[in-house]
PDB file of C-alpha atoms and ligand atoms in Angstrom:
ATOM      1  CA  UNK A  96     -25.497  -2.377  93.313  1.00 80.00           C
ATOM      2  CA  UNK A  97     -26.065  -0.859  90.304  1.00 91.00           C
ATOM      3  CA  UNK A  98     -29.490   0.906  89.322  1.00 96.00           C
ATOM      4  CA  UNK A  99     -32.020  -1.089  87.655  1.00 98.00           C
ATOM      5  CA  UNK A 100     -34.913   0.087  85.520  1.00 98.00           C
ATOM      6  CA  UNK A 101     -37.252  -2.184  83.755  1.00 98.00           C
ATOM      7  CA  UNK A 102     -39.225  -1.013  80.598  1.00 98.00           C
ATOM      8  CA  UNK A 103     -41.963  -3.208  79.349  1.00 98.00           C
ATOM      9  CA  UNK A 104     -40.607  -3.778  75.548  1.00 98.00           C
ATOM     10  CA  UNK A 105     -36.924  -3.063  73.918  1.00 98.00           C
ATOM     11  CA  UNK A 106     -38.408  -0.183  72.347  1.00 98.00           C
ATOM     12  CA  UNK A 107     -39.313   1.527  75.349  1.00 98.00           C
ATOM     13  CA  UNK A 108     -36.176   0.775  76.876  1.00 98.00           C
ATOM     14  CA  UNK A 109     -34.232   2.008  73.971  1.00 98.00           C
ATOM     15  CA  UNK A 110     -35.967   4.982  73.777  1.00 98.00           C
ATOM     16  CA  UNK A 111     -36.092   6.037  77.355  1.00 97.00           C
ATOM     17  CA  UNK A 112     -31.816   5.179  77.260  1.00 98.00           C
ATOM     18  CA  UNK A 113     -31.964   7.544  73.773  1.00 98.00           C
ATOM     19  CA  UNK A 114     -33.719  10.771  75.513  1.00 97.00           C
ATOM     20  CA  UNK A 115     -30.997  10.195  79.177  1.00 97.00           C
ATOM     21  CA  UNK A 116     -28.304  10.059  76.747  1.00 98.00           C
ATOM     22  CA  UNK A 117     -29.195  13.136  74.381  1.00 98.00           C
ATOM     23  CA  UNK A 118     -30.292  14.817  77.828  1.00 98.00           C
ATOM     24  CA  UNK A 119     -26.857  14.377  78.784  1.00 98.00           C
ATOM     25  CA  UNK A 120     -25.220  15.471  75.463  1.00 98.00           C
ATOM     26  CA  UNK A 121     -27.225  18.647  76.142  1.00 98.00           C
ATOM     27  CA  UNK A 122     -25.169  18.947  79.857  1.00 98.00           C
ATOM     28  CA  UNK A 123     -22.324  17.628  78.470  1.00 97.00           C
ATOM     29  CA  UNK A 124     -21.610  18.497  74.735  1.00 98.00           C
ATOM     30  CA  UNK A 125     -18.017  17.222  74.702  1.00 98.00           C
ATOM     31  CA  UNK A 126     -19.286  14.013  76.507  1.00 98.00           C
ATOM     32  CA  UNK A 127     -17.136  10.694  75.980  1.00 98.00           C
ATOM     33  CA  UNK A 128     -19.022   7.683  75.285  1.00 98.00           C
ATOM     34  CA  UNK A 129     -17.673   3.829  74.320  1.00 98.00           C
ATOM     35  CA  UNK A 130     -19.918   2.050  72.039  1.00 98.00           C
ATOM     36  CA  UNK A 131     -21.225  -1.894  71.701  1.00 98.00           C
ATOM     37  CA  UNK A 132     -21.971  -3.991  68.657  1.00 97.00           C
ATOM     38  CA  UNK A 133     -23.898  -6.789  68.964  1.00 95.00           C
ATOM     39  CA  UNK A 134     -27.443  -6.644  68.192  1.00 96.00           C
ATOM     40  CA  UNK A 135     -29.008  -4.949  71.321  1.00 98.00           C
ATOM     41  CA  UNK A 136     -27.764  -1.718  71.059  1.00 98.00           C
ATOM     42  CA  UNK A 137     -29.380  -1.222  67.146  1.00 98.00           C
ATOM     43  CA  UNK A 138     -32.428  -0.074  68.904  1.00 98.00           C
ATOM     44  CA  UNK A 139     -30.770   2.265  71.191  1.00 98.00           C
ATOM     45  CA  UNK A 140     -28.757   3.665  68.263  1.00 98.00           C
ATOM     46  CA  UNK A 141     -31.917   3.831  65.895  1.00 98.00           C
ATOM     47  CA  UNK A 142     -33.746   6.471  68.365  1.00 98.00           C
ATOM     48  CA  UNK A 143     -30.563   8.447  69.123  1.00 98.00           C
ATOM     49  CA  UNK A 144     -30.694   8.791  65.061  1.00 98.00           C
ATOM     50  CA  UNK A 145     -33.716   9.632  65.264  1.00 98.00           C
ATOM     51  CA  UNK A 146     -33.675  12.285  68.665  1.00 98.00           C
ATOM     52  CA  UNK A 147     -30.680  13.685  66.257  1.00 98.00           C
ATOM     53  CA  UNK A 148     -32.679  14.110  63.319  1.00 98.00           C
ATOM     54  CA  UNK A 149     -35.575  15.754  65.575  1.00 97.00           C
ATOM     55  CA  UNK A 150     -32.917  18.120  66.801  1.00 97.00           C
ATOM     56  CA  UNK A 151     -32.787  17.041  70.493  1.00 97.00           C
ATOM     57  CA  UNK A 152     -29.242  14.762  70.319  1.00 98.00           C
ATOM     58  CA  UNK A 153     -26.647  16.911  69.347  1.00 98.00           C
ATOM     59  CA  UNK A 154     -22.983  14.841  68.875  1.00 98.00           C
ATOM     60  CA  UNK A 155     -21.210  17.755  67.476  1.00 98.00           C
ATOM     61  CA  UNK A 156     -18.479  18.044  70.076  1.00 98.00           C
ATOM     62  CA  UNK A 157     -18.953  14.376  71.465  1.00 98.00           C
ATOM     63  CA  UNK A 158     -15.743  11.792  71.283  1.00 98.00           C
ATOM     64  CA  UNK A 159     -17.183   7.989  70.761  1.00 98.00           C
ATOM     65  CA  UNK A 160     -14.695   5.294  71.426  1.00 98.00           C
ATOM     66  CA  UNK A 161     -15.726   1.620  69.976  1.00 98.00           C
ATOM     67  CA  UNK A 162     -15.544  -1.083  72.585  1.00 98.00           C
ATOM     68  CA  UNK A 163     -14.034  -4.043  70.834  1.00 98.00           C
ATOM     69  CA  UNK A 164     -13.192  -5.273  67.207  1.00 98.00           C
ATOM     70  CA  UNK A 165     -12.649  -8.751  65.708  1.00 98.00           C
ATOM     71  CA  UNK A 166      -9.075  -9.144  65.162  1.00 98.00           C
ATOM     72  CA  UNK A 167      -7.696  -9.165  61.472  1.00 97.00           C
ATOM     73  CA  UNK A 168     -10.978  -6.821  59.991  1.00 97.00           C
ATOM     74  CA  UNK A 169      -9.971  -3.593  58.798  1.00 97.00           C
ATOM     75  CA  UNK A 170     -12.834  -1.174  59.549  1.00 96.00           C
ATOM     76  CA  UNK A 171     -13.516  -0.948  56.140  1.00 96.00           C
ATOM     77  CA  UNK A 172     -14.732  -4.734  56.026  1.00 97.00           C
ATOM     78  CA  UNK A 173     -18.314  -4.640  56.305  1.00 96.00           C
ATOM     79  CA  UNK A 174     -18.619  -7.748  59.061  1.00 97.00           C
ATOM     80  CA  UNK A 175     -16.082  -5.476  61.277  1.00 97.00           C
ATOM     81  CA  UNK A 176     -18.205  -3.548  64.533  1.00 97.00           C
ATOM     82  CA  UNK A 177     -16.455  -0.365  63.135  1.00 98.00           C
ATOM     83  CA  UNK A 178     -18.587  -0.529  59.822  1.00 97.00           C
ATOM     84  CA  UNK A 179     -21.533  -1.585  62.695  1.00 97.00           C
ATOM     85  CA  UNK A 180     -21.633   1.101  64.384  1.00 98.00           C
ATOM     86  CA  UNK A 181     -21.456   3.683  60.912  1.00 98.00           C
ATOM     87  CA  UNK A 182     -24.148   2.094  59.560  1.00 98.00           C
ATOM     88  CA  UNK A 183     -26.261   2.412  62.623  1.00 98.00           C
ATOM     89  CA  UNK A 184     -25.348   5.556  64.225  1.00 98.00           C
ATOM     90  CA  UNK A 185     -21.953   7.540  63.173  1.00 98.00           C
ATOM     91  CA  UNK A 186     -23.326   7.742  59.517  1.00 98.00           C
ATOM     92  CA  UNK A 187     -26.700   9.406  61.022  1.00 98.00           C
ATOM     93  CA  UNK A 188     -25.131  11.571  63.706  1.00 98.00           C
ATOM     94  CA  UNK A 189     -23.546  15.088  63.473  1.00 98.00           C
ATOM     95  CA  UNK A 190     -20.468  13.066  65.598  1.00 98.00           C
ATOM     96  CA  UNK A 191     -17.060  14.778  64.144  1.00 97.00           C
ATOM     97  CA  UNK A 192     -14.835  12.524  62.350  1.00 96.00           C
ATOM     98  CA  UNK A 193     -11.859  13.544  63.810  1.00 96.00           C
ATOM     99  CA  UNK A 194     -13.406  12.311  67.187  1.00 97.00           C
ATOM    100  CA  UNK A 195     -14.513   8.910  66.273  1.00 97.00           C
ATOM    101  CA  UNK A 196     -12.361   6.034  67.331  1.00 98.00           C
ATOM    102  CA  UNK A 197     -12.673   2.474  66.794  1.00 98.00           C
ATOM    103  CA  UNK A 198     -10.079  -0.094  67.124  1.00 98.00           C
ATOM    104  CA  UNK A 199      -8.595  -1.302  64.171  1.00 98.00           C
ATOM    105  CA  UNK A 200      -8.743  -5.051  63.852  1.00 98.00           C
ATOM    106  CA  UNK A 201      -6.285  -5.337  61.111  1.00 98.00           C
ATOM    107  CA  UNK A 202      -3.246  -3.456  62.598  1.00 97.00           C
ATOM    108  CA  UNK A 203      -0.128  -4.699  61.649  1.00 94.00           C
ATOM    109  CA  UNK A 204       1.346  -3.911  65.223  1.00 97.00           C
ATOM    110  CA  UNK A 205      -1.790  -4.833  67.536  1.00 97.00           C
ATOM    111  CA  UNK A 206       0.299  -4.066  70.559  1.00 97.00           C
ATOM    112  CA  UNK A 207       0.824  -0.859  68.823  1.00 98.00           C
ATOM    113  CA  UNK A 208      -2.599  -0.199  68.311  1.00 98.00           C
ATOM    114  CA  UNK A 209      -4.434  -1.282  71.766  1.00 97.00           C
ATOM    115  CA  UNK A 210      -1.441   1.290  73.688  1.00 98.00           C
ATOM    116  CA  UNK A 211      -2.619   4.207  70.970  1.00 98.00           C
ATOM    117  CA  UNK A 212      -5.817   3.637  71.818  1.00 98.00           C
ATOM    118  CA  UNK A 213      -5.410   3.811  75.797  1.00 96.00           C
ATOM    119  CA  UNK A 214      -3.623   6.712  75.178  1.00 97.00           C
ATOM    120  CA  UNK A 215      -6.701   8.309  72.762  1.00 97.00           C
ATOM    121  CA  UNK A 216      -8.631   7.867  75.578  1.00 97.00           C
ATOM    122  CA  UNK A 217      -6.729   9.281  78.054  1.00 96.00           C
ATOM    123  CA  UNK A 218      -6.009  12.674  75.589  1.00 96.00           C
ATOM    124  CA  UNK A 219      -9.727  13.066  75.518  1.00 96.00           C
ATOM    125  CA  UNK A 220      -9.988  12.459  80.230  1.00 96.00           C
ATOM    126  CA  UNK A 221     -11.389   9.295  79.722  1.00 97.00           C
ATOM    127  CA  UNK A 222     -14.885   7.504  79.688  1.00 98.00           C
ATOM    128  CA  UNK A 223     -17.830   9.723  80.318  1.00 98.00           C
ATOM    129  CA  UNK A 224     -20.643   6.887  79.625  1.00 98.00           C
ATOM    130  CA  UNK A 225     -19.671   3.121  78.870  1.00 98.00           C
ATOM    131  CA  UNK A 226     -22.374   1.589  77.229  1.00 98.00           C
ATOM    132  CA  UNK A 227     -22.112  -1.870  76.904  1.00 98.00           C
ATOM    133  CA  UNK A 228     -24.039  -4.680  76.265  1.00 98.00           C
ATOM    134  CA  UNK A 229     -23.963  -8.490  77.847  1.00 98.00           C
ATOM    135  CA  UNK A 230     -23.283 -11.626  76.230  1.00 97.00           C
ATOM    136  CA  UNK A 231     -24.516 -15.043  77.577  1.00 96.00           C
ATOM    137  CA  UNK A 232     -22.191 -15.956  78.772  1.00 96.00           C
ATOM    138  CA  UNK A 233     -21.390 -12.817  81.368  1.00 98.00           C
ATOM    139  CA  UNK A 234     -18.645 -11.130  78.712  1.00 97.00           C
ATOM    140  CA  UNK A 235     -18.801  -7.453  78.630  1.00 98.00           C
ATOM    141  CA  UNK A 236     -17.134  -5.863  74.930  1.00 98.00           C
ATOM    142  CA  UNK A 237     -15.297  -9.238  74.313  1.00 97.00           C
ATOM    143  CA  UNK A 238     -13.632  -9.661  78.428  1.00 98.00           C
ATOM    144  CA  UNK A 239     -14.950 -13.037  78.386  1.00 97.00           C
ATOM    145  CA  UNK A 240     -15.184 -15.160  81.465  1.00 98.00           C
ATOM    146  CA  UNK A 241     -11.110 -16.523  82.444  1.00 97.00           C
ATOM    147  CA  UNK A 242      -9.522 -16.693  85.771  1.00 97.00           C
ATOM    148  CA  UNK A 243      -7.889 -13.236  85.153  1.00 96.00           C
ATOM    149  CA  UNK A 244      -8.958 -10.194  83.306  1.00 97.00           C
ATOM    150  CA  UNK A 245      -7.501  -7.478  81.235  1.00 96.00           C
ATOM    151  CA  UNK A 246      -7.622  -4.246  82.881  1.00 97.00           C
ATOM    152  CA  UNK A 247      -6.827  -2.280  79.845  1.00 97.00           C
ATOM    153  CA  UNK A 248      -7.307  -2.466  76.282  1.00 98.00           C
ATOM    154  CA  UNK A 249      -5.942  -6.123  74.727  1.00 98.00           C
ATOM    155  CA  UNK A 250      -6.114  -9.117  72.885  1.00 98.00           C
ATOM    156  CA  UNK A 251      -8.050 -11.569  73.576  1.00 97.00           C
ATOM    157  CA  UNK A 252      -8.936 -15.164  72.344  1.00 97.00           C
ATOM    158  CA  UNK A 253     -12.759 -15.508  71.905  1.00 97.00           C
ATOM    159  CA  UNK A 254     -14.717 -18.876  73.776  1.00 96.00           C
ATOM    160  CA  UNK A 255     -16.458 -20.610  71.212  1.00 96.00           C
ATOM    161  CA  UNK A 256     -19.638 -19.330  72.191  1.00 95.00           C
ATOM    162  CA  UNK A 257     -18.954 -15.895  71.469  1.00 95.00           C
ATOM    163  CA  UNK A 258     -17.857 -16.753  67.827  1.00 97.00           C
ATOM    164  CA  UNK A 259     -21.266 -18.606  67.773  1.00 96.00           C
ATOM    165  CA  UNK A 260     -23.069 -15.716  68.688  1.00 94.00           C
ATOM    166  CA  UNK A 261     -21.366 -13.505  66.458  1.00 94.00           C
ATOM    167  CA  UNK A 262     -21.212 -16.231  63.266  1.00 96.00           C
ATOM    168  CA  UNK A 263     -23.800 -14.501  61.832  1.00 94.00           C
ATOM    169  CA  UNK A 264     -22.132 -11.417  60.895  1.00 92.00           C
ATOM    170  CA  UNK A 265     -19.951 -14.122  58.961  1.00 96.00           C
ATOM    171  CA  UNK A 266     -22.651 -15.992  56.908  1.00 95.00           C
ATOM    172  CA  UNK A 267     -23.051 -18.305  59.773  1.00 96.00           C
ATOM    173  CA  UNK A 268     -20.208 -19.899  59.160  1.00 96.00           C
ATOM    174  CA  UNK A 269     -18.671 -20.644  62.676  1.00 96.00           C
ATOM    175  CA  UNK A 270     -15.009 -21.326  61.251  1.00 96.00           C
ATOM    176  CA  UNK A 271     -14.936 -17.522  59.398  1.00 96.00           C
ATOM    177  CA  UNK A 272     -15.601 -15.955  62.793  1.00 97.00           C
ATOM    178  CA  UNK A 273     -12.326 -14.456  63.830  1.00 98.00           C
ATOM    179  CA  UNK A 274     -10.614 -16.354  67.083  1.00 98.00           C
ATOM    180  CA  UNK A 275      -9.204 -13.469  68.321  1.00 98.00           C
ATOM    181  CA  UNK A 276     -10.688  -9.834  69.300  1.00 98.00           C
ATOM    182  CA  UNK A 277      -9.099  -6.472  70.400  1.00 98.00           C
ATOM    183  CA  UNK A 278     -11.472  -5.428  73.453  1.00 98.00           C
ATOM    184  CA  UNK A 279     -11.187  -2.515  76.034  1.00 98.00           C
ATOM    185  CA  UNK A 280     -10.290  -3.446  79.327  1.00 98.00           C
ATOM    186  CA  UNK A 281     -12.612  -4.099  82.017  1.00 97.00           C
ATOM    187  CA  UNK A 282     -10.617  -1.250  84.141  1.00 97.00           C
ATOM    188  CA  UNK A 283     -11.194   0.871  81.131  1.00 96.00           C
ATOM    189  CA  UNK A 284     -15.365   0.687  81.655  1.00 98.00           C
ATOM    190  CA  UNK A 285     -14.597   0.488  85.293  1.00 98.00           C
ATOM    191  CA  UNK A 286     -13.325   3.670  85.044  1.00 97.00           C
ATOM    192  CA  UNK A 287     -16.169   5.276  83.146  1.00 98.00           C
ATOM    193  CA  UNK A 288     -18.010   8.176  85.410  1.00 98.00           C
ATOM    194  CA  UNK A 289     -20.507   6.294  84.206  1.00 98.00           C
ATOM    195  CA  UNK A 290     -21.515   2.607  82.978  1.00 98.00           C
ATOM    196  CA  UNK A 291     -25.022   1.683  80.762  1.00 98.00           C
ATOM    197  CA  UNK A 292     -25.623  -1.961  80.520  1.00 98.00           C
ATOM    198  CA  UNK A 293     -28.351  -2.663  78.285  1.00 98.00           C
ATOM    199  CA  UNK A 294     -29.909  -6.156  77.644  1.00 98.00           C
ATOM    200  CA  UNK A 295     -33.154  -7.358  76.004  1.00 98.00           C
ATOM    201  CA  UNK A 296     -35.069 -10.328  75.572  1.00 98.00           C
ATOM    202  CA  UNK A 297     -35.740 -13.855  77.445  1.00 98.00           C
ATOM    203  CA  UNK A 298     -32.370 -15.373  76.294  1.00 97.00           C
ATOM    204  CA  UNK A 299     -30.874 -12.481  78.399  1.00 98.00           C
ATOM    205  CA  UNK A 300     -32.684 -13.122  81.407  1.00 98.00           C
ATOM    206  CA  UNK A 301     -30.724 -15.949  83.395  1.00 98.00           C
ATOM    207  CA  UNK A 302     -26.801 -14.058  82.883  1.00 98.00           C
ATOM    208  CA  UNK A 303     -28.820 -10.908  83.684  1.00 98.00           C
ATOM    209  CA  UNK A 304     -29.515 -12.188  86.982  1.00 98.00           C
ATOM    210  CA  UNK A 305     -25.944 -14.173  87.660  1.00 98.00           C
ATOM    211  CA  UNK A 306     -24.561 -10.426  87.050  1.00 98.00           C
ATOM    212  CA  UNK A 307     -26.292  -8.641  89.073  1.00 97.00           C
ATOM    213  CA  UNK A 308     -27.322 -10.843  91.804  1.00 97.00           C
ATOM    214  CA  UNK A 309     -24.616 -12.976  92.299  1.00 97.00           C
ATOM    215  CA  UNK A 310     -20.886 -13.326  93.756  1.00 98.00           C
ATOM    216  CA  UNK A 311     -18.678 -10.375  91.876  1.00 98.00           C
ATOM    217  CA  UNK A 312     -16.310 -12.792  90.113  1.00 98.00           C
ATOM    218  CA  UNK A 313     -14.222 -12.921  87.030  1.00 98.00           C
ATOM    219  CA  UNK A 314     -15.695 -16.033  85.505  1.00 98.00           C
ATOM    220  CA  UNK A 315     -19.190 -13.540  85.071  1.00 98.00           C
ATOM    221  CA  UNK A 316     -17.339 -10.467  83.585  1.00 98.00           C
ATOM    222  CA  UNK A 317     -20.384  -8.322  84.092  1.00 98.00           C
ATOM    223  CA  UNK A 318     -20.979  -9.022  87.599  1.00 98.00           C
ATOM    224  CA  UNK A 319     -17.455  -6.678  88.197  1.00 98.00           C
ATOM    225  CA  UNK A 320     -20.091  -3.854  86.850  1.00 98.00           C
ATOM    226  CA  UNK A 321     -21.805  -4.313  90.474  1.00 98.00           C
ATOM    227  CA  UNK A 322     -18.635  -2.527  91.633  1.00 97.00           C
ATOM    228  CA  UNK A 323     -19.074   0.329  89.739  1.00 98.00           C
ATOM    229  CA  UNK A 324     -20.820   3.714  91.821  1.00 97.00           C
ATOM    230  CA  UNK A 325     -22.798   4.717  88.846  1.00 97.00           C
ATOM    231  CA  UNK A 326     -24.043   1.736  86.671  1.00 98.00           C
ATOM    232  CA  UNK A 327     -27.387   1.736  85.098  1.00 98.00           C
ATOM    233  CA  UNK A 328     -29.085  -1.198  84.033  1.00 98.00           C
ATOM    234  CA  UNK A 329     -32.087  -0.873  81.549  1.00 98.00           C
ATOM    235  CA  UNK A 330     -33.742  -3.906  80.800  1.00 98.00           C
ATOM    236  CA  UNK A 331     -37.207  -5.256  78.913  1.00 98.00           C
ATOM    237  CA  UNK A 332     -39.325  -7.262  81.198  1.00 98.00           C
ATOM    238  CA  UNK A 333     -38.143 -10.836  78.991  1.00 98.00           C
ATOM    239  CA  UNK A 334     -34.943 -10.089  80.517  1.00 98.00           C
ATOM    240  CA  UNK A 335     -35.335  -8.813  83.697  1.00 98.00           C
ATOM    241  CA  UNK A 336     -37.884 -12.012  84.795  1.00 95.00           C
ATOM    242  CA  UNK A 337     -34.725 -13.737  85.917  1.00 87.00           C
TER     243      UNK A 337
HETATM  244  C1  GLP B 232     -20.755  -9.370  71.410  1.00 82.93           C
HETATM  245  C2  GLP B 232     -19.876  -8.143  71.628  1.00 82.93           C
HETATM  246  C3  GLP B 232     -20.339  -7.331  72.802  1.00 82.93           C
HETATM  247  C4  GLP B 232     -21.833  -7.419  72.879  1.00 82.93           C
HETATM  248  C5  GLP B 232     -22.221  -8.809  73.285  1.00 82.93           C
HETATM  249  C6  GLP B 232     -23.708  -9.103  73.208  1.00 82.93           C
HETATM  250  O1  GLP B 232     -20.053 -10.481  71.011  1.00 82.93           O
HETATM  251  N1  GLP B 232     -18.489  -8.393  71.759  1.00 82.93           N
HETATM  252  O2  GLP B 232     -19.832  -6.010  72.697  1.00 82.93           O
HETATM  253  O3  GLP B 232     -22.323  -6.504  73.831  1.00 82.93           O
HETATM  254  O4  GLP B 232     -21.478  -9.771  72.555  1.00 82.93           O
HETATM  255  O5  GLP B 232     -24.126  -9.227  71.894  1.00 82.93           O
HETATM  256  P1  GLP B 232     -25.651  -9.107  71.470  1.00 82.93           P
HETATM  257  O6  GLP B 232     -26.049  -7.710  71.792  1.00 82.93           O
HETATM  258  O7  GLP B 232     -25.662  -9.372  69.991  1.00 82.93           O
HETATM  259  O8  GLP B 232     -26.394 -10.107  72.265  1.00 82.93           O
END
């Protein structure tokens, strides 16, 4: 069962996630991390910025790894999670270049691309922190809910309601939301040394619960997470009153 702490607002929990991760950059300088989109983490990210620009997060010999990408974007298309997460945190961070990986949405060759990017991952010993977010309906990085799962990085065709929840990165128009998504595997956060699921607000609360509460099952992506040894869970009370 994974470890659960409960913070009163987002902001605390973001910040209290911000000073365990930059107390763990500080252990581990060349630490590994995956990074979310999606809204939730923006408040993690903001006080990592800020922790960095205080001088107490230091990315300098960290390797991040984005955890999914809509399929045809090319990280230079500002709706893609690549240009997400620089406008957020790589942009603000001292993280090197060289050691910032995102999947690229647009690849010609997509099986090209997800087996370069296992193999990124492996070149740098893997996952040191998975931080991931949840959507509502149990996905984890875009492993939504099906009878089978990808262990390793893929393609995979998004359920309507994840291109609803994500239509309004796309003007909110449901039918310019991509269908399909390159996503790490759910092995590939399963194998993290260690997972960080963050969620936040009332709309989280019921899918929060099903996760972590009920039977460990493929059709609730996130509830695999209750396998993991080291999972964290930090959640604002709206979410955690399921
Ligand atoms: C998105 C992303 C996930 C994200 C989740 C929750 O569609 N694929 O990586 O964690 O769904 O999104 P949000 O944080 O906006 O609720």
């Amino acid at each position: 069962m994974p470890r659960v702490a409960i913070l009163e607002t987002e902001s605390d929990a973001a910040s209290a996630a911000a000073s365990w991760i930059a107390e763990l950059l500080s252990e581990t300088p060349d630490l590994v991390l995956a990074l979310p989109a999606g809204r939730t983490p923006l408040s993690l990210y903001a006080a990592l910025a800020a922790r960095h620009r205080a001088g107490e997060a230091d990315f300098n010999r960290a390797a991040t790894f984005g955890l999914d990408e809509f399929a045809g974007l090319a990280p230079s298309d500002p709706r893609s999670y690549h240009a997400l997460l620089r406008h957020h945190l790589l942009d603000h961070v001292n993280v090197d270049p060289a050691r910032t990986f995102t999947l690229n949405g647009a690849a010609r060759d997509w099986r090209r691309e997800i087996e370069a990017y296992e193999q990124k991952l492996a070149s740098v010993g893997g996952l040191d922190l998975a931080i991931v977010g949840i959507g509502r309906n149990g996905h984890v990085g875009f492993n939504e809910p099906a009878d089978r799962l990808a262990a390793r990085t893929h393609r995979v065709r998004l359920r309507p309601e994840s291109r609803r929840a994500n239509s309004d990165q796309f003007g909110g128009r449901f039918r310019d939301v991509p269908k399909y998504a390159l996503s790490m595997g759910i092995g590939t956060i399963l194998n993290a040394r260690g997972v960080l699921l963050l969620a936040f607000g009332r709309h989280k609360a019921r899918i929060v619960n099903r996760a972590l509460t009920g039977p460990v099952t493929t059709q609730v992506p996130a509830s695999l997470l209750q396998l993991h040894p080291n999972a964290l869970v930090v959640l604002d009370e709206q979410a955690a009153r399921g």
